[in-house]
mmCIF file of C-alpha atoms in Angstrom:
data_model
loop_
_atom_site.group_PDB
_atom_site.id
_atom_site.type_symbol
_atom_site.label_atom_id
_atom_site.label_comp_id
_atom_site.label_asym_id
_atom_site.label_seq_id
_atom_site.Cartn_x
_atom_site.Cartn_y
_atom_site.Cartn_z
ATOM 1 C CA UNK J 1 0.000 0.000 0.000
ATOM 2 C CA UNK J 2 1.398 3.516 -1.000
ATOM 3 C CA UNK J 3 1.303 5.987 1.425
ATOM 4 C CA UNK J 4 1.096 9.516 0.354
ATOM 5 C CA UNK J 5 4.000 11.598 2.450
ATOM 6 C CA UNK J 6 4.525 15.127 -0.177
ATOM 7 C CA UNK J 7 7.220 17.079 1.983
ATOM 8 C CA UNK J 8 10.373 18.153 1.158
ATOM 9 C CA UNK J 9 13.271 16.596 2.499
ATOM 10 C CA UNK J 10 14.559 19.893 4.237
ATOM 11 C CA UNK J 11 11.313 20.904 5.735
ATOM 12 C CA UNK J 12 12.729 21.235 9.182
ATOM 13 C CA UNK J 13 15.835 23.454 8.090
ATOM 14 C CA UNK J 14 13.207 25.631 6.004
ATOM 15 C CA UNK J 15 10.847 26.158 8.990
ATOM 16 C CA UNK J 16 13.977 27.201 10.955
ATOM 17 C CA UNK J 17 15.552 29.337 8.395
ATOM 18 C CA UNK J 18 11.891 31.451 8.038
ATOM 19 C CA UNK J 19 12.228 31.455 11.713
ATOM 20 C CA UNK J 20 15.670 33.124 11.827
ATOM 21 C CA UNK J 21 14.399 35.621 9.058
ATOM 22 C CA UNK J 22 11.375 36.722 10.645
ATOM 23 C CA UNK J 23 13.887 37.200 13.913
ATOM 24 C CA UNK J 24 16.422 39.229 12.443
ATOM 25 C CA UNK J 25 13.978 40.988 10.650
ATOM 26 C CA UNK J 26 12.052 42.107 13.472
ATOM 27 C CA UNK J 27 15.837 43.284 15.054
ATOM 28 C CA UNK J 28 16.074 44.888 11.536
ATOM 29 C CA UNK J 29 19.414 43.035 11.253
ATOM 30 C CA UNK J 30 20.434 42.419 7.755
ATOM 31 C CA UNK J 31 22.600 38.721 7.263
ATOM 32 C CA UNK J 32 24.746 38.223 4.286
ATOM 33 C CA UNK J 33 25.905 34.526 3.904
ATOM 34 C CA UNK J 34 29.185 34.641 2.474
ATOM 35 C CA UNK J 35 30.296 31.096 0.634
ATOM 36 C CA UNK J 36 32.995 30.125 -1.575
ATOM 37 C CA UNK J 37 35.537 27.140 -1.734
ATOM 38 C CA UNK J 38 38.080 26.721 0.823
ATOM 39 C CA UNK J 39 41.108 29.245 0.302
ATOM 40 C CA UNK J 40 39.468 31.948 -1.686
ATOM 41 C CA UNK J 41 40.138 34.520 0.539
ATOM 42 C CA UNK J 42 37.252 34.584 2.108
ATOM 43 C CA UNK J 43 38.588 35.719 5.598
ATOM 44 C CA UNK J 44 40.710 38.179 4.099
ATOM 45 C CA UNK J 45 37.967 40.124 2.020
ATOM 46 C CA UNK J 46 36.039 40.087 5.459
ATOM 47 C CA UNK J 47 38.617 41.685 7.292
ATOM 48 C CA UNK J 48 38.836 44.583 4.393
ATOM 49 C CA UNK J 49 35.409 44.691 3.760
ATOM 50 C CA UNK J 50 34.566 45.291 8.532
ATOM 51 C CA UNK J 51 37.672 47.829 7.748
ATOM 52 C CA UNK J 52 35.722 49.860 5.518
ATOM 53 C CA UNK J 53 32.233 49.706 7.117
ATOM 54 C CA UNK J 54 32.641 49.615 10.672
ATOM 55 C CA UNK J 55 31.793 51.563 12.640
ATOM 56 C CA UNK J 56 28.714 53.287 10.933
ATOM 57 C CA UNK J 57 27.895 49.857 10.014
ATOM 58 C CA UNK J 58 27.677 47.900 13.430
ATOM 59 C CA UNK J 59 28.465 44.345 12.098
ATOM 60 C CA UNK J 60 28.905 41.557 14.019
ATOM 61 C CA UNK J 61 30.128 38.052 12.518
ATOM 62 C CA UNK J 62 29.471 34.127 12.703
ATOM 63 C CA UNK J 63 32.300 32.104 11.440
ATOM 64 C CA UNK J 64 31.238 28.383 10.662
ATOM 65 C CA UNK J 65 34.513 25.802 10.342
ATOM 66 C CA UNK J 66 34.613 22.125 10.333
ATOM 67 C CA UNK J 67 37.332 22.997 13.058
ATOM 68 C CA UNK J 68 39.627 25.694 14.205
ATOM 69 C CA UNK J 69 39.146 29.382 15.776
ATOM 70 C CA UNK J 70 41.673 30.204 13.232
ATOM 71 C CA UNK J 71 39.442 32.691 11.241
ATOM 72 C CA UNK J 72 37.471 34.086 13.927
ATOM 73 C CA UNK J 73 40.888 35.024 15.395
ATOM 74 C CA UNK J 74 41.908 36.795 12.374
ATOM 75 C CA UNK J 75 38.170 38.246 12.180
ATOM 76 C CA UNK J 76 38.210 39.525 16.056
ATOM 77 C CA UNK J 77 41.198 41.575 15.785
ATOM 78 C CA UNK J 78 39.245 43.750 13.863
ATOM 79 C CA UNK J 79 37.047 44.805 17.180
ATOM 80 C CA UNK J 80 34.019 42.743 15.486
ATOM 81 C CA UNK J 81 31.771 40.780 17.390
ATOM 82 C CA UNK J 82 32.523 36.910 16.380
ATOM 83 C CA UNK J 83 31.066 34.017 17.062
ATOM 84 C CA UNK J 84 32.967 30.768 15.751
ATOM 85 C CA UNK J 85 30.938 27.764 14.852
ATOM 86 C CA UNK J 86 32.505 24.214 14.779
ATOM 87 C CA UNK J 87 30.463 22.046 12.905
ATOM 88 C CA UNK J 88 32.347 18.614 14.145
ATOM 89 C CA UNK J 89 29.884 19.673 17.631
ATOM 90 C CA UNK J 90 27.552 18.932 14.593
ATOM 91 C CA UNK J 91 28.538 16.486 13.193
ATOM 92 C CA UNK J 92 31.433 17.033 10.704
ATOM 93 C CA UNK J 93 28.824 19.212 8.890
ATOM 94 C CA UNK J 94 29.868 20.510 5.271
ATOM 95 C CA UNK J 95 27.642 23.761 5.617
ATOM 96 C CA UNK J 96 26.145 25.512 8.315
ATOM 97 C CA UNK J 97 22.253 25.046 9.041
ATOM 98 C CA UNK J 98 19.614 27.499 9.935
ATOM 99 C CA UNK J 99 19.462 25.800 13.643
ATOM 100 C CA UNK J 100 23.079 26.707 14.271
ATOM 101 C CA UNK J 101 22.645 29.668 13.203
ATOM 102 C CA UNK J 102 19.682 30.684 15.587
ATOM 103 C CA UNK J 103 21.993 29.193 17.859
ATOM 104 C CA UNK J 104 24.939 31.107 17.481
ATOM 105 C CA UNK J 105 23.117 34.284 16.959
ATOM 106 C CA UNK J 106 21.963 34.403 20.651
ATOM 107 C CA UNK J 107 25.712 35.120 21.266
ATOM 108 C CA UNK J 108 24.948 38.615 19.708
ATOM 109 C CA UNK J 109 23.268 41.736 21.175
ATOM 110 C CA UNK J 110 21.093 41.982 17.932
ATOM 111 C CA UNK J 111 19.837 45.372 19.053
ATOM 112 C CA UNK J 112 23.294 46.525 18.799
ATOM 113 C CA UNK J 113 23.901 45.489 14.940
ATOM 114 C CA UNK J 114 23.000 46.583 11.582
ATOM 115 C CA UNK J 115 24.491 43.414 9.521
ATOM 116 C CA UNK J 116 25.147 39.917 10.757
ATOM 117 C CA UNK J 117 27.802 38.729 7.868
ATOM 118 C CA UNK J 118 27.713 34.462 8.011
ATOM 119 C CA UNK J 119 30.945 32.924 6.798
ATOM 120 C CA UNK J 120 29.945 29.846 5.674
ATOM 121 C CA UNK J 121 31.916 26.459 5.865
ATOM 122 C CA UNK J 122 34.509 26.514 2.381
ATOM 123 C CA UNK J 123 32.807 24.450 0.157
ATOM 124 C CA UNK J 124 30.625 24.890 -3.208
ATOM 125 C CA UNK J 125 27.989 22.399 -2.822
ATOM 126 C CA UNK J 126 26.328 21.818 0.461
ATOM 127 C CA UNK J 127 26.144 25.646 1.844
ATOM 128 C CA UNK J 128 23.725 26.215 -1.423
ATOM 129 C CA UNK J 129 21.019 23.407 -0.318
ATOM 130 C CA UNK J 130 20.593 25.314 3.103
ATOM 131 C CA UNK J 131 18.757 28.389 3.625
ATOM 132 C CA UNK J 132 19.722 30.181 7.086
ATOM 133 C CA UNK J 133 17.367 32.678 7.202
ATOM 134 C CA UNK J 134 19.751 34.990 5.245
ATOM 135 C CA UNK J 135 18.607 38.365 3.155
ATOM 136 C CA UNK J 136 21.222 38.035 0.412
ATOM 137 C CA UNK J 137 23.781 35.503 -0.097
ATOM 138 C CA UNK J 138 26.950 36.289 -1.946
ATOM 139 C CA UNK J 139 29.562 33.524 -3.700
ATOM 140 C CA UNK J 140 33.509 34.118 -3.512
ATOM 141 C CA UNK J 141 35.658 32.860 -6.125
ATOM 142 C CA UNK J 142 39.255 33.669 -6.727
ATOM 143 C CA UNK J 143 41.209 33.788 -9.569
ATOM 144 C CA UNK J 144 43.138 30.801 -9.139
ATOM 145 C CA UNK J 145 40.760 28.766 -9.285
ATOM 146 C CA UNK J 146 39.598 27.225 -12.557
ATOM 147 C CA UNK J 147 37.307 30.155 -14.658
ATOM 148 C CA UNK J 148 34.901 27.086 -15.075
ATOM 149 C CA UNK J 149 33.734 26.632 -11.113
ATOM 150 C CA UNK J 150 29.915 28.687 -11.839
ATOM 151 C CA UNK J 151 29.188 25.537 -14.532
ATOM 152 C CA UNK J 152 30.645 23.125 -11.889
ATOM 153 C CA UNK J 153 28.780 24.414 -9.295
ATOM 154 C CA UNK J 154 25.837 25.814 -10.850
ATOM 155 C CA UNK J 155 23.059 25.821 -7.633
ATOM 156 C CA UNK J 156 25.625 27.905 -5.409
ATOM 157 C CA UNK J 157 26.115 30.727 -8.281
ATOM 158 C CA UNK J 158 22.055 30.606 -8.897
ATOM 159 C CA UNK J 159 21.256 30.892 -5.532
ATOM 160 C CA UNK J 160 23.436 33.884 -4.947
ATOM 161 C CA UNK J 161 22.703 37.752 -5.300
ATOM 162 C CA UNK J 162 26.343 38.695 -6.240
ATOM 163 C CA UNK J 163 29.904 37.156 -6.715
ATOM 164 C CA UNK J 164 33.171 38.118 -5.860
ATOM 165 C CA UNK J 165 36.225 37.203 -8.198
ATOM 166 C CA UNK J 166 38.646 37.734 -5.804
ATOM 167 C CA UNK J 167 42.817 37.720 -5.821
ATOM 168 C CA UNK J 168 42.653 39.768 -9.171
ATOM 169 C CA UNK J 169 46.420 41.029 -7.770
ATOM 170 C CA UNK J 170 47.603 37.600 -9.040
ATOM 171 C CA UNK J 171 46.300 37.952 -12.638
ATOM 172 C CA UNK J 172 49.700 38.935 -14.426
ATOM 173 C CA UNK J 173 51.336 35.750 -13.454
ATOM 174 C CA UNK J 174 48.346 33.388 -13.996
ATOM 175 C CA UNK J 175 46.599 32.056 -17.947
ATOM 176 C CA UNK J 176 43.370 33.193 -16.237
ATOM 177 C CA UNK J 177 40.526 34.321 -18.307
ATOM 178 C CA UNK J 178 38.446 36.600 -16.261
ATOM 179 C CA UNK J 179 36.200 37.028 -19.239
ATOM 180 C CA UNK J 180 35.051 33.824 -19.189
ATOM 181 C CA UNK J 181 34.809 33.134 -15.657
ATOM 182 C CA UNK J 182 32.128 36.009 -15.800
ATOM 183 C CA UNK J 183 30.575 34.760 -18.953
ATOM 184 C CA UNK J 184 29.794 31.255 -16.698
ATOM 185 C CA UNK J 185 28.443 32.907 -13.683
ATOM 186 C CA UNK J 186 26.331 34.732 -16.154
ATOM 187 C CA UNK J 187 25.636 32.126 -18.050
ATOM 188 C CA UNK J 188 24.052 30.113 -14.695
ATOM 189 C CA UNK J 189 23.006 33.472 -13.163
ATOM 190 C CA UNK J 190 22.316 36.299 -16.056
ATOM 191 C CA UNK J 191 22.521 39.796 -14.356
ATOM 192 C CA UNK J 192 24.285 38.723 -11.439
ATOM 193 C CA UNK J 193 26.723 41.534 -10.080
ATOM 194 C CA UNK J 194 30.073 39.996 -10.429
ATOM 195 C CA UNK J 195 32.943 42.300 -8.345
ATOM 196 C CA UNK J 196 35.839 42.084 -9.440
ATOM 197 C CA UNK J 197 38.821 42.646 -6.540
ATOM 198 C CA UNK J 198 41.844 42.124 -4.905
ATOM 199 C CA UNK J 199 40.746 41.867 -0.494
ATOM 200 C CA UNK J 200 45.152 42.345 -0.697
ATOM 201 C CA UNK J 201 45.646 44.860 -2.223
ATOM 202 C CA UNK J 202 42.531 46.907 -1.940
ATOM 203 C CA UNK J 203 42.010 47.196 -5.598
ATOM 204 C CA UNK J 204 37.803 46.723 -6.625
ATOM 205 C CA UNK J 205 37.042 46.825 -3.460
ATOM 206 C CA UNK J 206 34.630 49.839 -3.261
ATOM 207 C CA UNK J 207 32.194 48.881 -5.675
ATOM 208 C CA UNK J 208 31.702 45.581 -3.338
ATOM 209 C CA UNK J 209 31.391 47.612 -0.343
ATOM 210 C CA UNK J 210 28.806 49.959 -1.996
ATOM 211 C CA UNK J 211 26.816 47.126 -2.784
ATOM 212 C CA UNK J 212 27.004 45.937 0.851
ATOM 213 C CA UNK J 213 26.383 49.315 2.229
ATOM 214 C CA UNK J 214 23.066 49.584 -0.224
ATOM 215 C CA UNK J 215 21.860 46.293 0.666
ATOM 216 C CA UNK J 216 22.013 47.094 4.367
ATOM 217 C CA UNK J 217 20.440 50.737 3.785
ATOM 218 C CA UNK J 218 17.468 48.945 1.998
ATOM 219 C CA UNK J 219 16.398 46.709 4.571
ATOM 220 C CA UNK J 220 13.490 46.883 5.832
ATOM 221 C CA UNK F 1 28.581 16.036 0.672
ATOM 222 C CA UNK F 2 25.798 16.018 2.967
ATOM 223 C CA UNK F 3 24.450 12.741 1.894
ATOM 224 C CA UNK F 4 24.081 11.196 5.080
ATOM 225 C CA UNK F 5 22.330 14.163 6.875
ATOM 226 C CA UNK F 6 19.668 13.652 4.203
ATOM 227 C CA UNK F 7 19.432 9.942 5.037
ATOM 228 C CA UNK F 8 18.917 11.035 8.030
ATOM 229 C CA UNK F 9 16.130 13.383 7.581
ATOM 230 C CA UNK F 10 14.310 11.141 4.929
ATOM 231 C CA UNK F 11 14.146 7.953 7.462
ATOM 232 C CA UNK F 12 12.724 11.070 10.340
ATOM 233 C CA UNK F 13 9.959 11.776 7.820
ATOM 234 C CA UNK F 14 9.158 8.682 6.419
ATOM 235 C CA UNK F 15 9.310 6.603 9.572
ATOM 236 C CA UNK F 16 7.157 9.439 11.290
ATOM 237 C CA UNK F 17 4.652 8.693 8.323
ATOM 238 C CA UNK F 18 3.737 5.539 8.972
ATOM 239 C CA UNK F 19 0.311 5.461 10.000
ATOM 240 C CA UNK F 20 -0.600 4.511 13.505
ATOM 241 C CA UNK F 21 -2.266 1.163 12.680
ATOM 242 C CA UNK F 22 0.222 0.209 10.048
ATOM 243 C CA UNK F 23 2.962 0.487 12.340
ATOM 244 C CA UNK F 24 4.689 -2.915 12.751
ATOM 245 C CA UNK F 25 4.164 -3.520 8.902
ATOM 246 C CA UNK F 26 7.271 -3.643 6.708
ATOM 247 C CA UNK F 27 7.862 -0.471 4.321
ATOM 248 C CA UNK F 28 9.306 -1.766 0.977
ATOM 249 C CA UNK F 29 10.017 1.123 -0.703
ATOM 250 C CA UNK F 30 10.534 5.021 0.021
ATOM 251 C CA UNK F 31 10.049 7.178 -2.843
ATOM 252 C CA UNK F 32 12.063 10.337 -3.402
ATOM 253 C CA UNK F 33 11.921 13.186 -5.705
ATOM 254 C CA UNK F 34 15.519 14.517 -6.442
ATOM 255 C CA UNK F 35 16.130 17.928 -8.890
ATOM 256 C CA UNK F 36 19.372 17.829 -11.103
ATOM 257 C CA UNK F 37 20.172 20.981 -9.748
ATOM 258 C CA UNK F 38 19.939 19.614 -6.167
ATOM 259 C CA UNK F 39 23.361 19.094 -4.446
ATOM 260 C CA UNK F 40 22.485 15.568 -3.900
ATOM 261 C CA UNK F 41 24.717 12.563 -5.661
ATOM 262 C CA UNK F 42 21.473 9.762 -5.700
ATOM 263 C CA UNK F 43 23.844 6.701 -5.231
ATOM 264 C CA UNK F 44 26.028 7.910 -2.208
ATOM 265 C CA UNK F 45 22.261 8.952 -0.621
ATOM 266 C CA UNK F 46 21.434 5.118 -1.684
ATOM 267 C CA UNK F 47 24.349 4.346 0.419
ATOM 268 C CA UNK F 48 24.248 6.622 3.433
ATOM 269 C CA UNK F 49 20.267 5.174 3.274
ATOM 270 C CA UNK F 50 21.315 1.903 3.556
ATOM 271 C CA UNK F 51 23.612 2.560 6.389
ATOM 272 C CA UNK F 52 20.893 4.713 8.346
ATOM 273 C CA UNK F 53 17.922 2.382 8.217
ATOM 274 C CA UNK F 54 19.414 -0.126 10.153
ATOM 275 C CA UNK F 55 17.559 -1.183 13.629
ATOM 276 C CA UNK F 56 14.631 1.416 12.006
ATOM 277 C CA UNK F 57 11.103 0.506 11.314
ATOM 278 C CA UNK F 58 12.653 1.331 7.508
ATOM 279 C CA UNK F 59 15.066 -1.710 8.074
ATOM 280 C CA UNK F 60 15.031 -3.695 5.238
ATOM 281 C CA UNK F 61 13.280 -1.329 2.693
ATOM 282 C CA UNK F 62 14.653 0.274 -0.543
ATOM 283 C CA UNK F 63 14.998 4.125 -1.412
ATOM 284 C CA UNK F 64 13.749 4.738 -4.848
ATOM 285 C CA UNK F 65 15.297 7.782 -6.265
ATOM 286 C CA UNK F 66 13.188 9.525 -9.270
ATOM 287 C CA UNK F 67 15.246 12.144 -10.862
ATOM 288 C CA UNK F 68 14.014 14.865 -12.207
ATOM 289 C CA UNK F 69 15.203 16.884 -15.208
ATOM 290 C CA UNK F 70 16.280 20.724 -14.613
ATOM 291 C CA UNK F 71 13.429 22.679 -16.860
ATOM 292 C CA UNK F 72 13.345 26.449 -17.101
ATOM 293 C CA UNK F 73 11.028 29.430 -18.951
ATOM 294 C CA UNK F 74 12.183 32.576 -19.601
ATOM 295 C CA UNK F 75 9.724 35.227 -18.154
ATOM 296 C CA UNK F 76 9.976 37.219 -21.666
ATOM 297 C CA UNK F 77 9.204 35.299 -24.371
ATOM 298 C CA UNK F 78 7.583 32.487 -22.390
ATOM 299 C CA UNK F 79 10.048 29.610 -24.049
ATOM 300 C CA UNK F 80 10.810 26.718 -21.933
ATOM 301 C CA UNK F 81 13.453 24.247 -22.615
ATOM 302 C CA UNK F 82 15.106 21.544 -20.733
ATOM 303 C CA UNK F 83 18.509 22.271 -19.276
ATOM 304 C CA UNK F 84 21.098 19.393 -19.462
ATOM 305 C CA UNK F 85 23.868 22.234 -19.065
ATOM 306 C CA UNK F 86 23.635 24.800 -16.600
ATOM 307 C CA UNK F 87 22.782 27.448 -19.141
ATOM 308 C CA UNK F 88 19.965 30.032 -18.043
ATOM 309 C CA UNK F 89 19.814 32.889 -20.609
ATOM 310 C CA UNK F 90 16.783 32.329 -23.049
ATOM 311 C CA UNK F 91 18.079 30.193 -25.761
ATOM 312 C CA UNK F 92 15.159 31.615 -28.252
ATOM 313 C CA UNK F 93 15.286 35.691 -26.933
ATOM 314 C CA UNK F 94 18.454 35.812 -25.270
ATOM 315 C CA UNK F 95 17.173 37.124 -21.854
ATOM 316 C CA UNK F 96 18.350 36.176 -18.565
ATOM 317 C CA UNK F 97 14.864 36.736 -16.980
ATOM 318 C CA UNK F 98 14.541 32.713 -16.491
ATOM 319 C CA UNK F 99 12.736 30.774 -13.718
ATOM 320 C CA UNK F 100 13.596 27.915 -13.131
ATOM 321 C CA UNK F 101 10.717 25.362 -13.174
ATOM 322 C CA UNK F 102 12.078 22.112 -11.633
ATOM 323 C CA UNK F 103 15.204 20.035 -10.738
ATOM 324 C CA UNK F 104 15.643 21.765 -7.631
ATOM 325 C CA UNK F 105 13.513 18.503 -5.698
ATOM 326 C CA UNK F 106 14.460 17.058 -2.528
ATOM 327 C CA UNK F 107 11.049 15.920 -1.670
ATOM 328 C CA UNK F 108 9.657 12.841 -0.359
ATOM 329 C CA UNK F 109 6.465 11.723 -2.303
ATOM 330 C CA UNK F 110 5.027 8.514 -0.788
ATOM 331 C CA UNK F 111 6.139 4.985 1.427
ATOM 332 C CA UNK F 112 5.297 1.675 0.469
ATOM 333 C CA UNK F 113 3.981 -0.394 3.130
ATOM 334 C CA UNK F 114 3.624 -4.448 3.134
ATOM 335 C CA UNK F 115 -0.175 -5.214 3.122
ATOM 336 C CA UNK F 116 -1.244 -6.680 5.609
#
């Protein structure tokens, strides 16, 4: 006999994600979930991106690692408030999910921030399938990876509101095409911002902090 | 990646739909909806499954994976095509104003239960 279930597999992480975003909206808090593969300079662009918007922007930060304080380390020197998830208390997770992120977010005076940036676990697949109660999710990719990732990893780049092409500083000594790396996230995502920048050097920055700055402005 | 927290959840659901006067009865079969576009591989879920049911009341029964095909439309023109490359400008007007219809699944549709 077939019995008729009809729900989706991540039900309970949806339910908790609307959860978080009806919570954070009602703080008028404004989370960005940052995701990329491991090594893309992720950290870095965080600490130059809290340079340039703190303190008008009060932005606190949850770091999610398989394991390590490494990056919340790095993250708390800047003065931000940073809470560091390690998702081997999880279970080894490959992404962070909505529950740990109610979770860690009690760690924050929310009444006392204007953007919660989430830096998700380094990995291209898993942190897509997971909504966390975020307002805009943006995908880091550097240039030394290969300019074909957005067609590897097609859900992440749909799913996000803007990319970052980051480590542009290395392009002279690298047979990187930037063209086409932007042609595939556009061809997966057409319209997506794409920001093209060097978190080392500085360079390209702006326009990606402009874009955070207006998407925090806009809340609602 | 996350194959076996999936297991996980599917055996939560399906084993919390068995209905009360069924429950003893052996489920054969679980049947899954899974999108393309879903960051799911279908035979390491098949594995992690098999490794989760055991000492379940799902011990014993089979996880039957339907995949389903990424479609899109394009909100301009109204053309819809099947994907089988992760392509979403318009291939008929060129515009990027595309929805994407299915192959984003993760659902579970129904469980098979033993008659009695």
């Amino acid at each position: 006999m077939e019995v008729k279930v009809v729900r989706k597999v991540l039900d309970v992480n949806d339910t908790n994600a609307q959860r978080n975003r009806l919570r954070f909206a009602e703080k008028k808090v404004f989370v960005l979930n940052v995701m990329s593969s491991p090594g893309s300079g992720k950290t870095t662009l965080l600490q130059k991106t809290l340079a340039e918007i703190m303190p008008d922007i009060r932005t606190g930060v949850i770091v999610g690692d398989i394991c390590t304080s490494n990056d919340a380390d790095r993250l708390s020197a800047a003065g931000v408030p940073v809470v560091q998830v390690n998702t081997d208390e999880f279970g080894g997770d490959c992404h962070l999910a909505a529950h740990v992120i109610e979770k860690a977010a009690e760690n924050f005076d929310l009444d006392a921030l204007d953007l919660l940036i989430v830096e998700n676990v380094g990995n291209l697949v898993c942190p897509a399938e997971f909504d966390i109660g975020e307002n805009a999710r943006a995908v880091v990719l550097s240039v030394t990876e290969g300019e074909d990732k957005p067609i590897k990893y097609p859900l992440m780049f749909r799913e996000s509101d803007a990319a970052v092409l980051n480590k542009t500083d290395l392009l002279p000594y690298l047979d990187y095409d930037r063209d086409a790396a932007v042609d595939y996230i556009h061809q997966v995502h057409p319209g997506m911002p794409v920001f093209e920048l060097s978190a080392k050097t500085g360079e390209g920055l702006a326009a990606w902090v402009d874009w955070i700055r207006g998407k925090v402005r806009g809340k609602g | 990646m996350h194959e076996m927290g999936i297991a996980m959840q599917v055996v939560e659901i399906a084993a919390a739909s068995i209905p009360p006067e069924m429950a003893g009865s052996r489920v054969e079969r679980v049947n899954l909806k899974v999108g393309k576009l879903a960051a799911v591989v279908p035979d390491s879920l098949r594995f992690c499954y098999d490794v989760v049911i055991r000492d379940t009341p799902l011990a014993g029964s089979v996880l039957h994976i339907q995949e389903i095909p990424v479609t899109a439309e394009c909100g301009d023109c109204g053309h819809s095509w099947t994907a089988d490359r992760p392509e979403f400008r318009c291939g008929a007007c060129g515009s990027g104003n595309v929805r994407i219809v299915s192959g984003q699944e993760l659902e579970i549709i129904s469980i098979d239960i033993e008659d009695p």
